[in-house]
PDB file of C-alpha atoms and ligand atoms in Angstrom:
ATOM      1  CA  MET R   5      43.652 -30.324  28.139  1.00 86.00           C
ATOM      2  CA  ILE R   6      43.395 -26.615  28.798  1.00 93.00           C
ATOM      3  CA  ASP R   7      44.039 -24.707  25.568  1.00 95.00           C
ATOM      4  CA  GLN R   8      46.950 -22.330  25.027  1.00 96.00           C
ATOM      5  CA  PRO R   9      45.050 -18.990  25.095  1.00 97.00           C
ATOM      6  CA  THR R  10      43.423 -20.068  28.353  1.00 98.00           C
ATOM      7  CA  LYS R  11      46.774 -21.064  29.860  1.00 98.00           C
ATOM      8  CA  GLU R  12      48.291 -17.722  28.938  1.00 98.00           C
ATOM      9  CA  ARG R  13      45.389 -15.846  30.527  1.00 98.00           C
ATOM     10  CA  ILE R  14      45.622 -17.944  33.677  1.00 98.00           C
ATOM     11  CA  ARG R  15      49.318 -17.029  33.939  1.00 98.00           C
ATOM     12  CA  LYS R  16      48.357 -13.340  34.185  1.00 98.00           C
ATOM     13  CA  LEU R  17      45.624 -13.776  36.798  1.00 98.00           C
ATOM     14  CA  HIS R  18      46.291 -12.862  40.404  1.00 98.00           C
ATOM     15  CA  PRO R  19      48.741 -15.466  41.776  1.00 98.00           C
ATOM     16  CA  SER R  20      46.251 -16.425  44.508  1.00 98.00           C
ATOM     17  CA  VAL R  21      43.706 -17.839  42.024  1.00 98.00           C
ATOM     18  CA  ARG R  22      45.855 -19.371  39.263  1.00 98.00           C
ATOM     19  CA  GLU R  23      45.867 -22.885  40.660  1.00 98.00           C
ATOM     20  CA  GLU R  24      42.238 -22.760  41.651  1.00 98.00           C
ATOM     21  CA  ILE R  25      41.039 -21.612  38.251  1.00 98.00           C
ATOM     22  CA  THR R  26      43.101 -24.330  36.582  1.00 98.00           C
ATOM     23  CA  GLN R  27      41.343 -26.864  38.773  1.00 98.00           C
ATOM     24  CA  ILE R  28      37.920 -25.344  38.050  1.00 98.00           C
ATOM     25  CA  ILE R  29      38.427 -25.496  34.299  1.00 98.00           C
ATOM     26  CA  LYS R  30      39.683 -29.060  34.418  1.00 98.00           C
ATOM     27  CA  GLU R  31      36.627 -29.988  36.442  1.00 98.00           C
ATOM     28  CA  CYS R  32      34.297 -28.199  34.025  1.00 98.00           C
ATOM     29  CA  ASP R  33      35.855 -29.947  31.039  1.00 98.00           C
ATOM     30  CA  ILE R  34      35.400 -33.316  32.709  1.00 97.00           C
ATOM     31  CA  ALA R  35      31.764 -32.514  33.559  1.00 98.00           C
ATOM     32  CA  LEU R  36      31.082 -31.453  29.966  1.00 97.00           C
ATOM     33  CA  THR R  37      32.425 -34.826  28.759  1.00 93.00           C
ATOM     34  CA  GLY R  38      34.018 -33.825  25.488  1.00 86.00           C
ATOM     35  CA  ARG R  39      32.162 -31.646  22.989  1.00 94.00           C
ATOM     36  CA  ALA R  40      32.342 -28.366  24.908  1.00 97.00           C
ATOM     37  CA  LYS R  41      35.490 -27.112  26.611  1.00 98.00           C
ATOM     38  CA  VAL R  42      35.971 -23.950  28.644  1.00 98.00           C
ATOM     39  CA  ARG R  43      38.110 -21.149  27.251  1.00 98.00           C
ATOM     40  CA  ILE R  44      38.997 -18.016  29.189  1.00 98.00           C
ATOM     41  CA  THR R  45      38.488 -15.094  26.801  1.00 98.00           C
ATOM     42  CA  GLN R  46      39.574 -12.462  29.305  1.00 97.00           C
ATOM     43  CA  GLY R  47      41.272 -12.489  32.675  1.00 98.00           C
ATOM     44  CA  LEU R  48      43.424  -9.626  33.865  1.00 98.00           C
ATOM     45  CA  ARG R  49      42.417  -6.295  32.358  1.00 97.00           C
ATOM     46  CA  THR R  50      44.602  -3.230  32.829  1.00 95.00           C
ATOM     47  CA  PHE R  51      43.205   0.092  34.059  1.00 95.00           C
ATOM     48  CA  ALA R  52      43.798   1.567  30.585  1.00 96.00           C
ATOM     49  CA  GLU R  53      41.917  -1.293  28.922  1.00 96.00           C
ATOM     50  CA  GLN R  54      39.064  -0.829  31.383  1.00 97.00           C
ATOM     51  CA  ASP R  55      38.753   2.867  30.541  1.00 97.00           C
ATOM     52  CA  GLU R  56      38.685   2.001  26.860  1.00 96.00           C
ATOM     53  CA  LEU R  57      35.787  -0.414  27.425  1.00 95.00           C
ATOM     54  CA  TYR R  58      33.957   2.111  29.576  1.00 96.00           C
ATOM     55  CA  ALA R  59      34.079   4.603  26.708  1.00 97.00           C
ATOM     56  CA  TYR R  60      31.863   2.430  24.460  1.00 96.00           C
ATOM     57  CA  GLY R  61      28.375   3.890  24.320  1.00 96.00           C
ATOM     58  CA  ARG R  62      29.596   7.005  26.097  1.00 97.00           C
ATOM     59  CA  THR R  63      32.454   8.900  24.430  1.00 96.00           C
ATOM     60  CA  LYS R  64      32.940   6.209  21.757  1.00 96.00           C
ATOM     61  CA  PRO R  65      30.286   4.857  19.407  1.00 96.00           C
ATOM     62  CA  GLY R  66      28.727   1.493  20.190  1.00 96.00           C
ATOM     63  CA  LYS R  67      26.767  -0.136  22.978  1.00 94.00           C
ATOM     64  CA  LYS R  68      27.662   0.187  26.618  1.00 91.00           C
ATOM     65  CA  VAL R  69      29.552  -2.925  27.639  1.00 87.00           C
ATOM     66  CA  THR R  70      30.368  -2.134  31.241  1.00 88.00           C
ATOM     67  CA  ASN R  71      29.449   0.123  34.121  1.00 89.00           C
ATOM     68  CA  ALA R  72      32.923  -0.095  35.598  1.00 93.00           C
ATOM     69  CA  LYS R  73      35.607   2.550  35.152  1.00 97.00           C
ATOM     70  CA  ALA R  74      39.318   1.854  35.620  1.00 97.00           C
ATOM     71  CA  GLY R  75      39.856   0.170  38.958  1.00 98.00           C
ATOM     72  CA  GLN R  76      36.171  -0.636  39.434  1.00 97.00           C
ATOM     73  CA  SER R  77      36.204  -4.085  37.835  1.00 96.00           C
ATOM     74  CA  ILE R  78      37.486  -7.176  39.589  1.00 97.00           C
ATOM     75  CA  HIS R  79      39.223  -7.962  36.256  1.00 98.00           C
ATOM     76  CA  ASN R  80      41.566  -5.052  36.981  1.00 98.00           C
ATOM     77  CA  TYR R  81      43.057  -7.099  39.812  1.00 98.00           C
ATOM     78  CA  GLY R  82      43.211 -10.439  37.986  1.00 98.00           C
ATOM     79  CA  LEU R  83      40.448 -11.904  40.154  1.00 98.00           C
ATOM     80  CA  ALA R  84      37.789 -12.343  37.438  1.00 98.00           C
ATOM     81  CA  VAL R  85      37.478 -14.289  34.207  1.00 98.00           C
ATOM     82  CA  ASP R  86      35.167 -14.251  31.206  1.00 98.00           C
ATOM     83  CA  ILE R  87      34.606 -17.555  29.466  1.00 98.00           C
ATOM     84  CA  CYS R  88      33.149 -19.075  26.362  1.00 98.00           C
ATOM     85  CA  LEU R  89      32.779 -22.694  25.367  1.00 98.00           C
ATOM     86  CA  ILE R  90      34.738 -24.133  22.460  1.00 98.00           C
ATOM     87  CA  ILE R  91      32.615 -26.713  20.705  1.00 97.00           C
ATOM     88  CA  ASP R  92      34.270 -29.643  18.950  1.00 96.00           C
ATOM     89  CA  GLY R  93      37.593 -27.825  19.183  1.00 94.00           C
ATOM     90  CA  LYS R  94      36.603 -25.046  16.820  1.00 94.00           C
ATOM     91  CA  ILE R  95      33.414 -23.047  17.367  1.00 97.00           C
ATOM     92  CA  ALA R  96      33.210 -20.470  20.165  1.00 98.00           C
ATOM     93  CA  SER R  97      29.828 -20.457  21.893  1.00 98.00           C
ATOM     94  CA  TRP R  98      28.268 -18.126  24.453  1.00 98.00           C
ATOM     95  CA  ASP R  99      25.031 -20.118  24.483  1.00 98.00           C
ATOM     96  CA  THR R 100      24.062 -20.491  28.132  1.00 97.00           C
ATOM     97  CA  VAL R 101      21.175 -22.909  27.615  1.00 97.00           C
ATOM     98  CA  LYS R 102      22.540 -25.444  25.133  1.00 97.00           C
ATOM     99  CA  ASP R 103      23.087 -28.947  26.492  1.00 97.00           C
ATOM    100  CA  TRP R 104      25.979 -30.175  24.343  1.00 96.00           C
ATOM    101  CA  ASP R 105      26.493 -33.351  26.338  1.00 96.00           C
ATOM    102  CA  ASN R 106      22.808 -34.317  26.576  1.00 96.00           C
ATOM    103  CA  ASP R 107      22.735 -34.767  30.333  1.00 96.00           C
ATOM    104  CA  GLN R 108      19.658 -32.549  30.761  1.00 97.00           C
ATOM    105  CA  VAL R 109      21.677 -29.719  32.285  1.00 97.00           C
ATOM    106  CA  ALA R 110      22.864 -26.771  30.193  1.00 98.00           C
ATOM    107  CA  ASP R 111      26.652 -26.992  29.861  1.00 98.00           C
ATOM    108  CA  TRP R 112      27.035 -23.357  30.882  1.00 98.00           C
ATOM    109  CA  TYR R 113      25.083 -24.013  34.056  1.00 98.00           C
ATOM    110  CA  GLU R 114      27.228 -27.048  34.837  1.00 98.00           C
ATOM    111  CA  CYS R 115      30.167 -24.639  34.831  1.00 98.00           C
ATOM    112  CA  VAL R 116      28.307 -22.097  36.976  1.00 98.00           C
ATOM    113  CA  LYS R 117      27.800 -24.783  39.623  1.00 98.00           C
ATOM    114  CA  ILE R 118      31.462 -25.804  39.607  1.00 98.00           C
ATOM    115  CA  PHE R 119      32.659 -22.193  39.847  1.00 98.00           C
ATOM    116  CA  ALA R 120      30.224 -21.647  42.727  1.00 98.00           C
ATOM    117  CA  LYS R 121      31.581 -24.677  44.560  1.00 98.00           C
ATOM    118  CA  TYR R 122      35.006 -22.984  44.591  1.00 98.00           C
ATOM    119  CA  GLY R 123      33.556 -19.670  45.746  1.00 98.00           C
ATOM    120  CA  TRP R 124      33.240 -17.815  42.455  1.00 98.00           C
ATOM    121  CA  ASP R 125      30.243 -15.598  41.717  1.00 97.00           C
ATOM    122  CA  TRP R 126      28.580 -15.653  38.312  1.00 98.00           C
ATOM    123  CA  GLY R 127      27.724 -12.391  36.559  1.00 96.00           C
ATOM    124  CA  GLY R 128      24.493 -14.047  35.394  1.00 96.00           C
ATOM    125  CA  ASN R 129      23.178 -13.688  38.929  1.00 96.00           C
ATOM    126  CA  TRP R 130      23.629  -9.931  38.993  1.00 92.00           C
ATOM    127  CA  LYS R 131      20.442  -7.933  39.220  1.00 90.00           C
ATOM    128  CA  THR R 132      21.229  -4.763  37.303  1.00 84.00           C
ATOM    129  CA  PHE R 133      23.783  -5.599  34.599  1.00 82.00           C
ATOM    130  CA  LYS R 134      23.753  -9.313  33.860  1.00 90.00           C
ATOM    131  CA  ASP R 135      27.143 -10.435  32.564  1.00 92.00           C
ATOM    132  CA  LEU R 136      26.716 -14.047  31.495  1.00 96.00           C
ATOM    133  CA  PRO R 137      30.338 -14.867  30.530  1.00 97.00           C
ATOM    134  CA  HIS R 138      31.704 -13.392  33.765  1.00 97.00           C
ATOM    135  CA  PHE R 139      32.912 -15.090  36.951  1.00 98.00           C
ATOM    136  CA  GLU R 140      34.744 -13.495  39.847  1.00 98.00           C
ATOM    137  CA  LYS R 141      36.276 -14.665  43.082  1.00 98.00           C
ATOM    138  CA  LYS R 142      33.823 -14.043  45.882  1.00 97.00           C
ATOM    139  CA  GLY R 143      34.544 -11.630  48.674  1.00 96.00           C
ATOM    140  CA  TYR R 144      36.444  -8.858  46.892  1.00 97.00           C
ATOM    141  CA  LYS R 145      35.186  -5.313  46.433  1.00 97.00           C
ATOM    142  CA  TRP R 146      36.915  -2.890  44.106  1.00 97.00           C
ATOM    143  CA  ARG R 147      36.630  -0.049  46.643  1.00 98.00           C
ATOM    144  CA  ASN R 148      38.785  -2.126  48.909  1.00 98.00           C
ATOM    145  CA  LEU R 149      41.143  -3.575  46.276  1.00 98.00           C
ATOM    146  CA  ILE R 150      41.916  -0.177  44.746  1.00 97.00           C
ATOM    147  CA  GLN R 151      43.480   0.955  48.010  1.00 98.00           C
ATOM    148  CA  LYS R 152      45.761  -2.025  48.458  1.00 98.00           C
ATOM    149  CA  LYS R 153      49.528  -2.052  48.007  1.00 98.00           C
ATOM    150  CA  ARG R 154      50.874  -3.869  44.961  1.00 97.00           C
ATOM    151  CA  ASP R 155      53.814  -6.214  44.548  1.00 97.00           C
ATOM    152  CA  SER R 156      56.609  -5.689  42.012  1.00 96.00           C
ATOM    153  CA  GLU R 157      54.490  -7.296  39.283  1.00 95.00           C
ATOM    154  CA  GLY R 158      51.501  -5.052  39.991  1.00 94.00           C
ATOM    155  CA  TYR R 159      49.309  -7.570  41.799  1.00 97.00           C
ATOM    156  CA  VAL R 160      47.593  -6.314  44.939  1.00 98.00           C
ATOM    157  CA  PHE R 161      48.511  -7.818  48.291  1.00 98.00           C
ATOM    158  CA  LEU R 162      45.310  -9.483  49.518  1.00 95.00           C
TER     159      LEU R 162
HETATM  160 ZN1   ZN D 211      34.089 -10.153  33.086  1.00 81.91          ZN
END
Protein backbone atom coordinates (compact mmCIF):
# COMPACT_ATOMS: atom_id res chain seq x y z
CA MET A 1 0.00 0.00 0.00
CA ILE A 2 1.23 3.44 -0.94
CA ASP A 3 1.18 5.69 2.13
CA GLN A 4 -0.98 8.79 2.48
CA PRO A 5 1.75 11.49 2.16
CA THR A 6 2.96 9.77 -1.01
CA LYS A 7 -0.57 9.60 -2.44
CA GLU A 8 -1.12 13.29 -1.78
CA ARG A 9 2.15 14.19 -3.50
CA ILE A 10 1.30 12.00 -6.48
CA ARG A 11 -2.02 13.85 -6.82
CA LYS A 12 -0.11 17.12 -7.35
CA LEU A 13 2.35 15.77 -9.92
CA HIS A 14 1.88 16.56 -13.58
CA PRO A 15 -1.21 14.62 -14.75
CA SER A 16 0.88 12.82 -17.40
CA VAL A 17 3.00 10.97 -14.81
CA ARG A 18 0.58 10.28 -11.94
CA GLU A 19 -0.40 6.80 -13.06
CA GLU A 20 3.11 5.88 -14.06
CA ILE A 21 4.64 6.91 -10.76
CA THR A 22 1.96 4.98 -8.88
CA GLN A 23 2.93 1.91 -10.87
CA ILE A 24 6.65 2.50 -10.27
CA ILE A 25 6.20 2.77 -6.51
CA LYS A 26 4.03 -0.32 -6.36
CA GLU A 27 6.69 -2.18 -8.30
CA CYS A 28 9.46 -0.91 -6.03
CA ASP A 29 7.55 -1.95 -2.92
CA ILE A 30 7.06 -5.43 -4.32
CA ALA A 31 10.76 -5.70 -5.23
CA LEU A 32 11.77 -4.59 -1.73
CA THR A 33 9.60 -7.38 -0.27
CA GLY A 34 8.40 -5.75 2.92
CA ARG A 35 10.82 -3.97 5.24
CA ALA A 36 11.48 -0.91 3.07
CA LYS A 37 8.75 1.01 1.28
CA VAL A 38 9.09 4.02 -1.00
CA ARG A 39 7.81 7.39 0.18
CA ILE A 40 7.75 10.49 -2.00
CA THR A 41 9.08 13.34 0.16
CA GLN A 42 8.68 15.98 -2.55
CA GLY A 43 6.97 16.15 -5.90
CA LEU A 44 5.64 19.39 -7.31
CA ARG A 45 7.53 22.43 -6.07
CA THR A 46 6.23 25.93 -6.78
CA PHE A 47 8.44 28.65 -8.26
CA ALA A 48 8.34 30.49 -4.91
CA GLU A 49 9.42 27.36 -3.03
CA GLN A 50 12.24 26.86 -5.52
CA ASP A 51 13.55 30.38 -4.97
CA GLU A 52 13.46 29.81 -1.23
CA LEU A 53 15.59 26.67 -1.60
CA TYR A 54 17.98 28.45 -3.94
CA ALA A 55 18.59 31.08 -1.28
CA TYR A 56 20.19 28.57 1.13
CA GLY A 57 23.94 29.05 1.16
CA ARG A 58 23.56 32.24 -0.85
CA THR A 59 21.35 34.95 0.66
CA LYS A 60 20.22 32.69 3.54
CA PRO A 61 22.46 30.86 5.98
CA GLY A 62 23.05 27.15 5.46
CA LYS A 63 24.44 24.85 2.81
CA LYS A 64 23.59 25.13 -0.84
CA VAL A 65 20.92 22.57 -1.62
CA THR A 66 20.27 23.28 -5.27
CA ASN A 67 21.70 24.99 -8.32
CA ALA A 68 18.27 25.60 -9.78
CA LYS A 69 16.40 28.89 -9.54
CA ALA A 70 12.63 29.18 -9.95
CA GLY A 71 11.59 27.46 -13.15
CA GLN A 72 14.91 25.66 -13.56
CA SER A 73 13.99 22.48 -11.70
CA ILE A 74 11.90 19.72 -13.21
CA HIS A 75 10.08 19.68 -9.82
CA ASN A 76 8.59 23.05 -10.77
CA TYR A 77 6.55 21.27 -13.44
CA GLY A 78 5.54 18.24 -11.36
CA LEU A 79 7.77 15.93 -13.41
CA ALA A 80 10.27 15.00 -10.66
CA VAL A 81 10.11 13.29 -7.29
CA ASP A 82 12.41 12.93 -4.30
CA ILE A 83 12.10 9.74 -2.31
CA CYS A 84 13.16 8.12 0.90
CA LEU A 85 12.57 4.62 2.18
CA ILE A 86 10.36 3.98 5.19
CA ILE A 87 11.75 1.06 7.14
CA ASP A 88 9.41 -1.18 9.11
CA GLY A 89 6.69 1.44 8.74
CA LYS A 90 8.43 4.02 10.88
CA ILE A 91 12.03 5.05 10.18
CA ALA A 92 12.86 7.26 7.19
CA SER A 93 16.08 6.24 5.47
CA TRP A 94 18.16 7.87 2.74
CA ASP A 95 20.74 5.08 2.86
CA THR A 96 21.50 4.19 -0.75
CA VAL A 97 23.65 1.13 -0.04
CA LYS A 98 21.70 -0.75 2.63
CA ASP A 99 20.21 -4.07 1.54
CA TRP A 100 17.14 -4.31 3.78
CA ASP A 101 15.76 -7.37 2.04
CA ASN A 102 19.04 -9.31 1.88
CA ASP A 103 18.92 -10.04 -1.84
CA GLN A 104 22.47 -8.77 -2.43
CA VAL A 105 21.25 -5.62 -4.17
CA ALA A 106 20.93 -2.32 -2.32
CA ASP A 107 17.23 -1.49 -1.97
CA TRP A 108 17.82 2.03 -3.27
CA TYR A 109 19.46 0.64 -6.38
CA GLU A 110 16.56 -1.76 -6.93
CA CYS A 111 14.37 1.34 -7.11
CA VAL A 112 16.80 3.13 -9.44
CA LYS A 113 16.52 0.21 -11.87
CA ILE A 114 12.72 0.21 -11.78
CA PHE A 115 12.53 3.99 -12.30
CA ALA A 116 14.96 3.64 -15.21
CA LYS A 117 12.80 0.96 -16.81
CA TYR A 118 9.96 3.50 -16.97
CA GLY A 119 12.22 6.21 -18.38
CA TRP A 120 13.08 8.15 -15.24
CA ASP A 121 16.58 9.53 -14.67
CA TRP A 122 18.23 9.29 -11.27
CA GLY A 123 19.97 12.32 -9.78
CA GLY A 124 22.66 9.95 -8.49
CA ASN A 125 23.95 9.68 -12.04
CA TRP A 126 24.52 13.41 -12.40
CA LYS A 127 28.12 14.45 -12.77
CA THR A 128 28.25 17.85 -11.11
CA PHE A 129 25.62 17.94 -8.35
CA LYS A 130 24.67 14.42 -7.33
CA ASP A 131 21.13 14.34 -5.95
CA LEU A 132 20.60 10.84 -4.60
CA PRO A 133 16.91 11.10 -3.58
CA HIS A 134 15.92 12.64 -6.92
CA PHE A 135 14.24 11.09 -9.96
CA GLU A 136 12.84 12.90 -12.97
CA LYS A 137 10.99 11.94 -16.11
CA LYS A 138 13.46 11.67 -18.95
CA GLY A 139 13.35 13.98 -21.92
CA TYR A 140 12.30 17.28 -20.36
CA LYS A 141 14.47 20.38 -20.17
CA TRP A 142 13.50 23.35 -18.04
CA ARG A 143 14.48 25.81 -20.79
CA ASN A 144 11.80 24.22 -22.89
CA LEU A 145 9.20 23.66 -20.15
CA ILE A 146 9.39 27.25 -18.89
CA GLN A 147 8.12 28.51 -22.23
CA LYS A 148 5.12 26.23 -22.45
CA LYS A 149 1.49 27.24 -22.00
CA ARG A 150 -0.23 26.09 -18.82
CA ASP A 151 -3.68 24.66 -18.23
CA SER A 152 -6.18 26.10 -15.74
CA GLU A 153 -4.51 24.19 -12.90
CA GLY A 154 -1.05 25.49 -13.78
CA TYR A 155 0.36 22.35 -15.38
CA VAL A 156 2.28 22.86 -18.61
CA PHE A 157 0.93 21.41 -21.84
CA LEU A 158 3.54 18.86 -22.93
ZN1 LIG B 1 14.51 16.44 -6.49
